[in-house]
XYZ file of N, CA, C and O in Angstrom:
660
model
N 28.223 1.529 -9.339
C 27.173 2.227 -10.051
C 26.101 1.228 -10.473
O 26.404 0.106 -10.798
N 24.853 1.657 -10.479
C 23.727 0.795 -10.806
C 22.797 1.456 -11.803
O 22.701 2.668 -11.858
N 22.103 0.627 -12.558
C 21.112 1.139 -13.497
C 19.830 1.443 -12.729
O 19.310 0.614 -12.016
N 19.338 2.655 -12.863
C 18.130 3.077 -12.178
C 17.191 3.660 -13.211
O 17.314 4.825 -13.572
N 16.262 2.855 -13.710
C 15.317 3.319 -14.719
C 16.031 4.056 -15.850
O 15.671 5.148 -16.229
N 17.118 3.478 -16.357
C 17.797 4.038 -17.514
C 18.921 4.999 -17.182
O 19.671 5.395 -18.041
N 19.063 5.423 -15.928
C 20.119 6.350 -15.535
C 21.148 5.609 -14.701
O 20.844 4.650 -14.021
N 22.369 6.073 -14.723
C 23.413 5.472 -13.896
C 23.551 6.333 -12.647
O 23.736 7.536 -12.725
N 23.414 5.698 -11.483
C 23.474 6.401 -10.219
C 24.352 5.643 -9.237
O 24.544 4.450 -9.354
N 24.822 6.348 -8.223
C 25.530 5.719 -7.123
C 24.526 4.975 -6.257
O 23.405 5.424 -6.069
N 24.935 3.851 -5.694
C 24.075 3.129 -4.759
C 24.024 3.912 -3.452
O 25.065 4.302 -2.930
N 22.818 4.161 -2.899
C 22.730 4.863 -1.615
C 23.420 4.061 -0.519
O 23.572 2.849 -0.630
N 23.816 4.751 0.538
C 24.503 4.089 1.648
C 23.628 3.008 2.284
O 24.111 1.969 2.678
N 22.320 3.267 2.382
C 21.413 2.290 2.976
C 20.260 2.052 2.008
O 19.717 2.991 1.436
N 19.912 0.792 1.828
C 18.809 0.453 0.935
C 17.832 -0.472 1.651
O 18.192 -1.177 2.585
N 16.591 -0.434 1.190
C 15.582 -1.391 1.630
C 15.283 -2.261 0.425
O 15.142 -1.764 -0.698
N 15.234 -3.552 0.639
C 14.991 -4.491 -0.448
C 13.563 -5.011 -0.372
O 13.096 -5.385 0.699
N 12.906 -5.038 -1.531
C 11.551 -5.554 -1.615
C 11.461 -6.614 -2.691
O 12.358 -6.745 -3.528
N 10.358 -7.371 -2.661
C 10.191 -8.429 -3.644
C 8.714 -8.745 -3.829
O 7.890 -8.466 -2.954
N 8.409 -9.351 -4.961
C 7.055 -9.819 -5.213
C 6.856 -11.168 -4.524
O 7.806 -11.744 -3.983
N 5.662 -11.693 -4.564
C 5.346 -12.957 -3.890
C 6.207 -14.113 -4.386
O 6.749 -14.880 -3.591
N 6.366 -14.250 -5.698
C 7.124 -15.388 -6.232
C 8.631 -15.154 -6.224
O 9.402 -16.083 -6.437
N 9.075 -13.920 -5.973
C 10.500 -13.610 -5.903
C 11.157 -13.325 -7.240
O 12.359 -13.056 -7.286
N 10.403 -13.354 -8.325
C 11.001 -13.083 -9.637
C 11.374 -11.616 -9.812
O 12.268 -11.300 -10.580
N 10.651 -10.730 -9.123
C 10.953 -9.297 -9.184
C 11.492 -8.870 -7.834
O 10.883 -9.129 -6.802
N 12.657 -8.224 -7.870
C 13.265 -7.681 -6.655
C 13.587 -6.222 -6.911
O 14.019 -5.852 -7.992
N 13.374 -5.432 -5.888
C 13.514 -3.984 -6.014
C 14.274 -3.442 -4.816
O 14.244 -4.040 -3.737
N 14.975 -2.345 -5.003
C 15.674 -1.656 -3.918
C 15.302 -0.190 -3.957
O 15.119 0.379 -5.035
N 15.216 0.408 -2.777
C 15.038 1.855 -2.690
C 16.075 2.410 -1.738
O 16.503 1.729 -0.798
N 16.479 3.628 -1.992
C 17.349 4.319 -1.054
C 16.543 4.727 0.160
O 15.411 5.192 0.040
N 17.112 4.510 1.334
C 16.456 4.845 2.593
C 17.022 6.173 3.078
O 18.235 6.364 3.019
N 16.190 7.086 3.519
C 14.754 6.939 3.737
C 13.950 7.201 2.460
O 14.376 7.952 1.576
N 12.778 6.565 2.401
C 11.823 6.872 1.333
C 11.388 8.327 1.522
O 11.585 8.917 2.586
N 10.798 8.913 0.511
C 10.361 10.312 0.590
C 9.176 10.471 1.541
O 9.135 11.374 2.347
N 8.168 9.604 1.414
C 7.016 9.635 2.305
C 6.262 8.326 2.218
O 6.581 7.482 1.381
N 5.265 8.136 3.074
C 4.468 6.915 3.070
C 3.029 7.279 3.422
O 2.792 8.214 4.186
N 2.076 6.537 2.873
C 0.667 6.840 3.115
C -0.226 5.636 2.853
O 0.187 4.682 2.216
N -1.437 5.721 3.373
C -2.479 4.727 3.124
C -3.413 5.322 2.069
O -3.918 6.426 2.247
N -3.635 4.596 0.995
C -4.482 5.066 -0.099
C -5.805 4.299 -0.065
O -5.837 3.105 -0.312
N -6.871 5.005 0.243
C -8.205 4.405 0.360
C -9.016 4.561 -0.923
O -10.203 4.239 -0.937
N -8.395 5.045 -1.990
C -9.143 5.312 -3.225
C -9.682 4.020 -3.840
O -9.119 2.936 -3.663
N -10.745 4.173 -4.573
C -11.377 3.046 -5.259
C -10.375 2.332 -6.171
O -10.286 1.111 -6.167
N -9.599 3.102 -6.934
C -8.655 2.500 -7.878
C -7.596 1.655 -7.175
O -7.300 0.535 -7.601
N -7.015 2.170 -6.105
C -6.007 1.387 -5.385
C -6.642 0.187 -4.697
O -6.046 -0.885 -4.642
N -7.851 0.357 -4.168
C -8.551 -0.766 -3.541
C -8.749 -1.893 -4.550
O -8.492 -3.059 -4.266
N -9.185 -1.550 -5.763
C -9.399 -2.574 -6.793
C -8.078 -3.160 -7.289
O -7.982 -4.363 -7.527
N -7.066 -2.331 -7.456
C -5.771 -2.803 -7.957
C -5.119 -3.790 -6.994
O -4.416 -4.709 -7.418
N -5.350 -3.612 -5.693
C -4.726 -4.470 -4.687
C -5.661 -5.547 -4.163
O -5.216 -6.472 -3.498
N -6.961 -5.403 -4.433
C -7.916 -6.361 -3.898
C -7.954 -6.314 -2.383
O -8.099 -7.334 -1.713
N -7.804 -5.115 -1.830
C -7.733 -4.939 -0.379
C -8.465 -3.661 0.017
O -8.749 -2.811 -0.825
N -8.738 -3.512 1.307
C -9.466 -2.340 1.804
C -8.745 -1.039 1.446
O -9.375 -0.032 1.138
N -7.437 -1.061 1.492
C -6.629 0.090 1.084
C -5.222 -0.407 0.786
O -4.864 -1.530 1.136
N -4.448 0.418 0.122
C -3.054 0.096 -0.181
C -2.167 1.069 0.593
O -2.496 2.245 0.706
N -1.076 0.565 1.108
C -0.100 1.417 1.784
C 1.128 1.499 0.882
O 1.654 0.480 0.449
N 1.538 2.723 0.579
C 2.653 2.960 -0.339
C 3.784 3.710 0.347
O 3.559 4.462 1.297
N 4.988 3.526 -0.191
C 6.095 4.430 0.072
C 6.397 5.116 -1.243
O 6.394 4.490 -2.302
N 6.596 6.409 -1.172
C 6.946 7.191 -2.363
C 8.434 7.474 -2.355
O 9.000 7.842 -1.316
N 9.081 7.269 -3.505
C 10.528 7.438 -3.612
C 10.857 8.283 -4.835
O 10.152 8.236 -5.841
N 11.939 9.001 -4.732
C 12.447 9.670 -5.925
C 12.814 8.581 -6.920
O 13.410 7.563 -6.566
N 12.461 8.760 -8.168
C 12.747 7.787 -9.225
C 14.223 7.411 -9.251
O 14.585 6.254 -9.455
N 15.091 8.383 -9.002
C 16.537 8.127 -9.031
C 17.009 7.217 -7.899
O 18.120 6.729 -7.932
N 16.148 6.983 -6.901
C 16.533 6.150 -5.749
C 15.845 4.784 -5.774
O 15.853 4.072 -4.779
N 15.247 4.433 -6.920
C 14.577 3.143 -7.078
C 15.349 2.318 -8.091
O 15.726 2.825 -9.147
N 15.560 1.052 -7.768
C 16.299 0.180 -8.675
C 15.648 -1.189 -8.713
O 15.397 -1.798 -7.666
N 15.359 -1.664 -9.896
C 14.888 -3.034 -10.065
C 16.134 -3.885 -10.222
O 16.858 -3.763 -11.198
N 16.410 -4.726 -9.233
C 17.640 -5.506 -9.235
C 17.457 -6.859 -9.900
O 18.434 -7.509 -10.257
N 16.215 -7.289 -10.054
C 15.956 -8.581 -10.680
C 14.539 -8.587 -11.244
O 13.622 -8.066 -10.619
N 14.379 -9.144 -12.425
C 13.051 -9.415 -12.958
C 12.333 -8.294 -13.669
O 11.115 -8.325 -13.780
N 13.059 -7.311 -14.175
C 12.385 -6.224 -14.890
C 11.537 -6.767 -16.038
O 10.454 -6.269 -16.311
N 12.001 -7.829 -16.691
C 11.245 -8.425 -17.796
C 9.980 -9.142 -17.320
O 9.088 -9.431 -18.112
N 9.875 -9.416 -16.024
C 8.683 -10.067 -15.468
C 7.579 -9.061 -15.145
O 6.480 -9.447 -14.770
N 7.885 -7.760 -15.263
C 6.885 -6.738 -14.965
C 5.954 -6.509 -16.152
O 6.394 -6.438 -17.295
N 4.683 -6.405 -15.859
C 3.661 -6.046 -16.834
C 3.083 -4.723 -16.378
O 2.900 -4.495 -15.188
N 2.776 -3.854 -17.360
C 2.265 -2.526 -17.020
C 0.812 -2.396 -17.429
O 0.400 -2.885 -18.469
N 0.061 -1.694 -16.599
C -1.324 -1.357 -16.900
C -1.457 0.155 -16.765
O -1.079 0.728 -15.741
N -1.966 0.809 -17.801
C -2.171 2.253 -17.759
C -3.656 2.539 -17.615
O -4.467 2.073 -18.426
N -4.019 3.288 -16.598
C -5.401 3.703 -16.402
C -5.724 4.743 -17.474
O -5.081 5.786 -17.536
N -6.688 4.450 -18.314
C -6.999 5.323 -19.449
C -7.395 6.731 -19.047
O -6.948 7.701 -19.647
N -8.229 6.857 -18.024
C -8.741 8.178 -17.661
C -7.738 9.049 -16.907
O -7.822 10.270 -16.953
N -6.752 8.456 -16.224
C -5.804 9.239 -15.424
C -4.373 9.202 -15.955
O -3.566 10.045 -15.581
N -4.038 8.201 -16.767
C -2.668 8.042 -17.236
C -1.747 7.420 -16.202
O -0.546 7.277 -16.432
N -2.284 7.035 -15.055
C -1.471 6.386 -14.026
C -1.054 5.004 -14.504
O -1.825 4.304 -15.143
N 0.166 4.634 -14.157
C 0.708 3.340 -14.588
C 0.937 2.465 -13.370
O 1.579 2.878 -12.400
N 0.409 1.260 -13.429
C 0.599 0.285 -12.360
C 1.343 -0.903 -12.960
O 0.901 -1.474 -13.948
N 2.477 -1.239 -12.371
C 3.272 -2.376 -12.827
C 3.155 -3.487 -11.801
O 3.158 -3.234 -10.596
N 3.060 -4.710 -12.302
C 2.923 -5.860 -11.419
C 3.660 -7.042 -12.013
O 3.970 -7.072 -13.205
N 3.964 -8.018 -11.182
C 4.651 -9.220 -11.639
C 3.663 -10.044 -12.464
O 2.587 -10.376 -11.993
N 4.048 -10.385 -13.672
C 3.137 -11.137 -14.546
C 3.039 -12.605 -14.145
O 2.158 -13.313 -14.612
N 3.878 -13.053 -13.232
C 3.840 -14.442 -12.773
C 2.925 -14.624 -11.565
O 2.106 -15.536 -11.538
N 3.071 -13.758 -10.560
C 2.280 -13.932 -9.327
C 1.238 -12.836 -9.118
O 0.400 -12.950 -8.241
N 1.279 -11.766 -9.911
C 0.281 -10.706 -9.821
C 0.544 -9.643 -8.783
O -0.259 -8.726 -8.613
N 1.660 -9.714 -8.076
C 1.954 -8.729 -7.040
C 2.122 -7.332 -7.629
O 2.922 -7.140 -8.544
N 1.381 -6.323 -7.108
C 1.625 -4.943 -7.526
C 3.033 -4.524 -7.092
O 3.420 -4.785 -5.952
N 3.781 -3.891 -7.991
C 5.167 -3.530 -7.679
C 5.408 -2.022 -7.757
O 6.044 -1.455 -6.872
N 4.921 -1.367 -8.794
C 5.158 0.071 -8.966
C 3.848 0.784 -9.307
O 2.992 0.220 -9.987
N 3.736 2.027 -8.862
C 2.586 2.869 -9.154
C 3.133 4.243 -9.506
O 3.783 4.888 -8.680
N 2.922 4.661 -10.759
C 3.462 5.929 -11.244
C 2.326 6.852 -11.652
O 1.379 6.424 -12.294
N 2.452 8.130 -11.289
C 1.423 9.119 -11.604
C 2.015 10.204 -12.482
O 3.089 10.731 -12.178
N 1.325 10.554 -13.580
C 1.876 11.537 -14.517
C 2.167 12.904 -13.896
O 3.120 13.565 -14.283
N 1.382 13.335 -12.925
C 1.603 14.655 -12.330
C 2.809 14.686 -11.394
O 3.221 15.748 -10.951
N 3.383 13.519 -11.083
C 4.572 13.440 -10.231
C 5.566 12.478 -10.874
O 5.927 11.452 -10.295
N 5.991 12.798 -12.078
C 6.839 11.900 -12.872
C 8.178 11.596 -12.214
O 8.782 10.563 -12.511
N 8.655 12.439 -11.318
C 9.938 12.214 -10.652
C 9.832 11.234 -9.490
O 10.823 10.842 -8.913
N 8.584 10.819 -9.160
C 8.351 9.913 -8.040
C 7.864 8.546 -8.511
O 7.209 8.441 -9.538
N 8.192 7.522 -7.745
C 7.689 6.166 -7.967
C 7.124 5.701 -6.631
O 7.757 5.879 -5.589
N 5.946 5.128 -6.673
C 5.293 4.649 -5.458
C 5.319 3.125 -5.457
O 5.060 2.494 -6.480
N 5.622 2.567 -4.306
C 5.809 1.126 -4.190
C 5.000 0.640 -2.987
O 5.054 1.262 -1.912
N 4.265 -0.464 -3.130
C 3.535 -0.987 -1.978
C 4.489 -1.267 -0.810
O 5.505 -1.942 -0.967
N 4.154 -0.737 0.349
C 4.998 -0.888 1.535
C 5.189 -2.351 1.918
O 6.228 -2.750 2.426
N 4.195 -3.168 1.633
C 4.236 -4.577 2.033
C 5.324 -5.376 1.325
O 5.657 -6.478 1.776
N 5.913 -4.852 0.269
C 6.970 -5.581 -0.440
C 8.269 -5.615 0.360
O 9.138 -6.435 0.088
N 8.396 -4.733 1.346
C 9.640 -4.592 2.107
C 9.522 -5.255 3.474
O 8.598 -4.981 4.219
N 10.482 -6.108 3.798
C 10.526 -6.739 5.119
C 11.204 -5.828 6.135
O 10.993 -5.965 7.335
N 12.037 -4.906 5.663
C 12.802 -4.037 6.554
C 12.236 -2.619 6.529
O 11.344 -2.298 5.739
N 12.797 -1.783 7.344
C 12.362 -0.384 7.429
C 12.648 0.358 6.134
O 13.637 0.090 5.471
N 11.772 1.295 5.829
C 11.961 2.136 4.638
C 12.297 3.567 5.021
O 12.496 4.408 4.155
N 12.353 3.838 6.325
C 12.710 5.172 6.782
C 11.524 6.117 6.898
O 11.703 7.253 7.325
N 10.341 5.675 6.542
C 9.128 6.491 6.669
C 7.979 5.620 7.153
O 7.793 4.504 6.678
N 7.226 6.143 8.084
C 6.023 5.467 8.553
C 4.832 6.079 7.824
O 4.817 7.284 7.567
N 3.823 5.280 7.504
C 2.653 5.819 6.798
C 1.773 6.636 7.740
O 0.986 6.085 8.506
N 1.943 7.948 7.712
C 1.210 8.840 8.600
C 0.028 9.516 7.912
O -0.760 10.184 8.568
N -0.076 9.358 6.606
C -1.077 10.083 5.832
C -2.124 9.127 5.263
O -1.832 7.970 4.999
N -3.317 9.644 5.072
C -4.410 8.895 4.453
C -4.903 9.680 3.250
O -5.236 10.862 3.379
N -4.922 9.028 2.099
C -5.407 9.640 0.862
C -6.785 9.056 0.567
O -7.003 7.855 0.716
N -7.709 9.900 0.120
C -9.062 9.490 -0.276
C -9.800 8.765 0.844
O -10.535 7.815 0.600
N -9.642 9.235 2.073
C -10.302 8.595 3.214
C -11.814 8.601 3.047
O -12.504 7.703 3.522
N -12.327 9.568 2.321
C -13.778 9.623 2.088
C -14.264 8.479 1.205
O -15.455 8.188 1.157
N -13.344 7.796 0.527
C -13.708 6.654 -0.308
C -13.581 5.321 0.433
O -13.870 4.261 -0.126
N -13.157 5.374 1.700
C -13.020 4.143 2.483
C -14.389 3.488 2.636
O -15.397 4.170 2.834
N -14.417 2.192 2.530
C -15.669 1.449 2.628
C -16.088 1.290 4.087
O -15.246 1.294 4.994
N -17.363 1.104 4.313
C -17.887 0.981 5.676
C -17.391 -0.286 6.374
O -17.367 -0.360 7.587
N -16.959 -1.291 5.630
C -16.482 -2.540 6.212
C -14.981 -2.529 6.537
O -14.441 -3.503 7.054
N -14.308 -1.424 6.245
C -12.881 -1.303 6.525
C -12.635 -1.271 8.034
O -13.337 -0.581 8.760
N -11.634 -2.012 8.492
C -11.255 -1.983 9.904
C -10.804 -0.576 10.255
O -9.963 0.003 9.567
N -11.348 -0.027 11.327
C -11.042 1.356 11.704
C -10.471 1.476 13.110
O -10.699 2.466 13.795
N -9.763 0.459 13.533
C -9.087 0.538 14.821
C -9.940 0.165 16.013
O -9.578 0.471 17.149
N -11.050 -0.521 15.795
C -11.873 -0.956 16.909
C -11.068 -1.888 17.822
O -10.152 -2.556 17.370
N -11.471 -1.937 19.073
C -10.797 -2.818 20.024
C -11.047 -4.278 19.617
O -12.162 -4.662 19.301
N -9.985 -5.071 19.640
C -10.077 -6.482 19.261
C -9.822 -7.360 20.466
O -9.068 -6.993 21.372
N -10.438 -8.534 20.443
C -10.203 -9.505 21.517
C -10.106 -10.895 20.896
O -10.628 -11.128 19.798
N -9.446 -11.832 21.602
C -9.296 -13.189 21.052
C -10.656 -13.860 20.846
O -11.578 -13.685 21.646
N -10.760 -14.629 19.774
C -11.962 -15.416 19.503
C -11.757 -16.781 20.138
O -10.856 -17.533 19.740
N -12.583 -17.089 21.124
C -12.449 -18.316 21.894
C -12.497 -19.538 20.973
O -13.367 -19.659 20.124
N -11.514 -20.435 21.167
C -11.458 -21.667 20.394
C -10.740 -21.547 19.063
O -10.606 -22.531 18.332
N -10.268 -20.333 18.713
C -9.572 -20.122 17.442
C -8.268 -19.364 17.708
O -8.223 -18.137 17.590
N -7.203 -20.082 18.071
C -5.927 -19.422 18.378
C -5.452 -18.556 17.213
O -5.521 -18.954 16.055
N -5.004 -17.369 17.545
C -4.483 -16.448 16.539
C -5.551 -15.615 15.846
O -5.231 -14.765 15.023
N -6.830 -15.830 16.159
C -7.909 -15.062 15.551
C -8.442 -14.076 16.580
O -8.735 -14.439 17.713
N -8.552 -12.812 16.175
C -9.150 -11.788 17.029
C -10.351 -11.200 16.309
O -10.450 -11.277 15.084
N -11.243 -10.605 17.069
C -12.437 -10.016 16.463
C -12.943 -8.863 17.306
O -12.508 -8.654 18.428
N -13.879 -8.119 16.735
C -14.424 -6.958 17.434
C -15.550 -7.346 18.367
O -15.921 -6.570 19.237
N -16.115 -8.532 18.205
C -17.237 -8.958 19.020
C -18.538 -8.578 18.340
O -18.549 -7.887 17.318
N -19.633 -9.030 18.894
C -20.925 -8.730 18.262
C -21.262 -7.251 18.392
O -20.797 -6.577 19.311
N -22.046 -6.771 17.467
C -22.519 -5.387 17.535
C -23.480 -5.296 18.708
O -24.383 -6.113 18.847
N -23.278 -4.306 19.539
C -24.160 -4.137 20.692
C -25.417 -3.420 20.253
O -25.356 -2.416 19.533
N -26.533 -3.949 20.680
C -27.812 -3.312 20.393
C -28.038 -2.212 21.413
O -27.754 -2.383 22.596
N -28.546 -1.099 20.928
C -28.858 -0.006 21.847
C -30.110 -0.370 22.619
O -31.110 -0.763 22.038
N -30.024 -0.232 23.901
C -31.196 -0.473 24.736
C -32.023 0.802 24.759
O -31.473 1.895 24.886
N -33.306 0.659 24.640
C -34.158 1.854 24.684
C -34.113 2.497 26.078
O -33.953 1.802 27.076
N -34.206 3.803 26.080
C -34.272 4.528 27.351
C -35.622 4.228 28.007
O -36.596 3.857 27.345
N -35.710 4.423 29.278
C -36.949 4.150 30.011
C -38.140 4.857 29.384
O -39.198 4.291 29.238
N -37.967 6.102 28.994
C -39.076 6.879 28.426
C -39.539 6.294 27.077
O -40.674 6.450 26.688
N -38.618 5.655 26.366
C -38.941 5.138 25.034
C -39.704 3.817 25.090
O -40.259 3.382 24.116
N -39.706 3.176 26.245
C -40.383 1.885 26.344
C -41.891 2.039 26.327
O -42.618 1.114 26.016
N -42.402 3.149 26.714
C -43.854 3.327 26.810
C -44.409 4.044 25.662
O -44.218 4.738 24.923
């Protein structure tokens, strides 16, 4: 039996283990996660310092902090009541809780090295995605820089014959 946010629960048969950058916080979820998605909202973009955040959503009863609960710091968004927890040592976002879905806990997918049982098939707030966000353009190697790929220069539209005169 394990402590899961104050409740005693059985350990699921299969778990995915996640951790923050410095390793002080370690977390487990029962596999499969409930769902996964890419969040393009302004708030998640700012909270992660990235174009978007990818989350797995789990039932609260299937989430367990196995190490470092005391290393977590919480931030509550005043206007929404959403709570974001992160490691106070390295700053890694660890948990994202929303008042309208109190039975769920959302965790950045990047914390897990192994499968979580759900692929991120959904996009939230896609209308808030920035114009500089990578959108699946074809990439090619950048000559002279091993391991670097790029989209290439923007092609200029050539005027049609009629437009030249």
